[in-house]
Amino acid sequence: MALVSFDIFEYIHDSRQAHGLRAQDYTRYRRFCAHHLRTVRKAAKLPQGSTAGFSKLNVTSENASSTLHVEVQLLQAERAWAYAMDLRELHSRTEEPRQRQHVVQRLKAA
């Protein structure tokens, strides 16, 4: 296992400011994370699927050898967080327990 140097806080701050969170637009930020995640996965040779079908490739601490692998994990967490914040904003006026549970599940994924 190799040590990887990556400034997480600067990366998150810059991404959030440039892609929607300055205006509290969680949907835009989530779309950016999803698109950028696909691009980073492709660069790291960890695509989720091909024309033949879906094949899940997870990044773990054992196979993380570059900053791209760390970026994949970070983008997955950021995408789940942005989705939870978007749902919270949409369902803040209702008290339905099912909608609250959906937000909690997305936060667990983050």
Short mmCIF file of C-alpha atoms in Angstrom, two decimals:
data_model
loop_
_atom_site.label_atom_id
_atom_site.label_comp_id
_atom_site.label_asym_id
_atom_site.label_seq_id
_atom_site.Cartn_x
_atom_site.Cartn_y
_atom_site.Cartn_z
CA MET A 1 0.00 0.00 0.00
CA ALA A 2 1.51 3.30 -1.10
CA LEU A 3 0.98 6.63 0.62
CA VAL A 4 -0.92 9.17 -1.43
CA SER A 5 -0.79 12.92 -0.84
CA PHE A 6 -4.03 14.75 -1.63
CA ASP A 7 -5.41 18.03 -0.23
CA ILE A 8 -9.03 17.02 0.36
CA PHE A 9 -10.29 20.22 1.96
CA GLU A 10 -8.97 22.48 -0.79
CA TYR A 11 -10.41 20.17 -3.46
CA ILE A 12 -13.86 20.13 -1.82
CA HIS A 13 -13.90 23.88 -1.22
CA ASP A 14 -12.90 24.72 -4.79
CA SER A 15 -15.39 22.25 -6.28
CA ARG A 16 -18.27 23.47 -4.14
CA GLN A 17 -17.60 27.13 -4.88
CA ALA A 18 -17.19 26.63 -8.62
CA HIS A 19 -20.10 24.27 -9.26
CA GLY A 20 -23.24 25.49 -7.58
CA LEU A 21 -22.96 25.69 -3.82
CA ARG A 22 -22.24 29.40 -3.79
CA ALA A 23 -25.90 29.77 -4.81
CA GLN A 24 -27.07 26.77 -2.71
CA ASP A 25 -27.79 24.78 -5.89
CA TYR A 26 -27.30 21.20 -4.67
CA THR A 27 -28.73 19.66 -7.85
CA ARG A 28 -26.11 21.36 -10.00
CA TYR A 29 -23.32 20.25 -7.65
CA ARG A 30 -24.60 16.67 -7.63
CA ARG A 31 -24.68 16.61 -11.43
CA PHE A 32 -21.11 17.92 -11.50
CA CYS A 33 -20.00 15.22 -9.06
CA ALA A 34 -21.67 12.46 -11.07
CA HIS A 35 -20.15 13.63 -14.35
CA HIS A 36 -16.70 14.22 -12.87
CA LEU A 37 -16.84 10.83 -11.10
CA ARG A 38 -17.34 9.13 -14.45
CA THR A 39 -14.42 11.06 -15.95
CA VAL A 40 -12.10 10.24 -13.03
CA ARG A 41 -13.12 6.57 -13.06
CA LYS A 42 -12.26 6.39 -16.74
CA ALA A 43 -8.85 8.03 -16.15
CA ALA A 44 -8.14 5.63 -13.27
CA LYS A 45 -9.17 2.65 -15.43
CA LEU A 46 -12.04 1.84 -13.06
CA PRO A 47 -15.14 2.21 -15.28
CA GLN A 48 -18.43 0.94 -13.91
CA GLY A 49 -19.45 -0.75 -17.10
CA SER A 50 -19.02 -1.10 -20.83
CA THR A 51 -21.16 -2.02 -23.79
CA ALA A 52 -21.13 -5.61 -22.54
CA GLY A 53 -22.83 -4.68 -19.26
CA PHE A 54 -22.37 -3.45 -15.73
CA SER A 55 -19.46 -4.56 -13.57
CA LYS A 56 -18.95 -2.93 -10.21
CA LEU A 57 -15.35 -2.03 -9.38
CA ASN A 58 -14.87 -0.63 -5.89
CA VAL A 59 -11.90 1.35 -4.67
CA THR A 60 -10.51 0.08 -1.38
CA SER A 61 -7.51 1.06 0.69
CA GLU A 62 -5.64 -1.99 -0.65
CA ASN A 63 -5.96 -1.06 -4.32
CA ALA A 64 -5.77 2.75 -3.95
CA SER A 65 -2.42 3.66 -5.46
CA SER A 66 -2.90 7.15 -6.90
CA THR A 67 -4.72 10.39 -6.22
CA LEU A 68 -7.36 9.36 -8.77
CA HIS A 69 -8.44 6.51 -6.51
CA VAL A 70 -8.81 8.91 -3.58
CA GLU A 71 -10.74 11.29 -5.81
CA VAL A 72 -13.19 8.51 -6.74
CA GLN A 73 -14.01 7.89 -3.07
CA LEU A 74 -14.31 11.60 -2.38
CA LEU A 75 -16.63 12.25 -5.33
CA GLN A 76 -18.91 9.37 -4.34
CA ALA A 77 -19.28 10.83 -0.85
CA GLU A 78 -19.81 14.36 -2.17
CA ARG A 79 -22.45 13.19 -4.63
CA ALA A 80 -24.38 11.37 -1.88
CA TRP A 81 -24.09 14.40 0.42
CA ALA A 82 -25.33 16.79 -2.27
CA TYR A 83 -28.29 14.51 -2.98
CA ALA A 84 -29.19 14.35 0.72
CA MET A 85 -29.03 18.15 1.01
CA ASP A 86 -31.17 18.50 -2.11
CA LEU A 87 -33.77 16.12 -0.69
CA ARG A 88 -33.71 17.90 2.66
CA GLU A 89 -34.35 21.20 0.92
CA LEU A 90 -37.22 19.73 -1.12
CA HIS A 91 -38.88 17.99 1.81
CA SER A 92 -38.23 20.50 4.57
CA ARG A 93 -41.86 21.61 4.64
CA THR A 94 -43.36 18.13 5.06
CA GLU A 95 -43.20 15.87 8.09
CA GLU A 96 -43.61 12.55 6.31
CA PRO A 97 -41.34 9.95 7.95
CA ARG A 98 -40.64 8.15 4.67
CA GLN A 99 -39.07 11.25 3.11
CA ARG A 100 -36.96 11.83 6.22
CA GLN A 101 -35.75 8.24 6.05
CA HIS A 102 -34.71 8.76 2.42
CA VAL A 103 -32.54 11.73 3.44
CA VAL A 104 -30.99 9.74 6.29
CA GLN A 105 -30.13 6.86 3.93
CA ARG A 106 -28.35 9.22 1.54
CA LEU A 107 -26.38 10.73 4.41
CA LYS A 108 -25.31 7.26 5.48
CA ALA A 109 -23.97 6.68 1.99
CA ALA A 110 -21.92 9.86 2.27
#
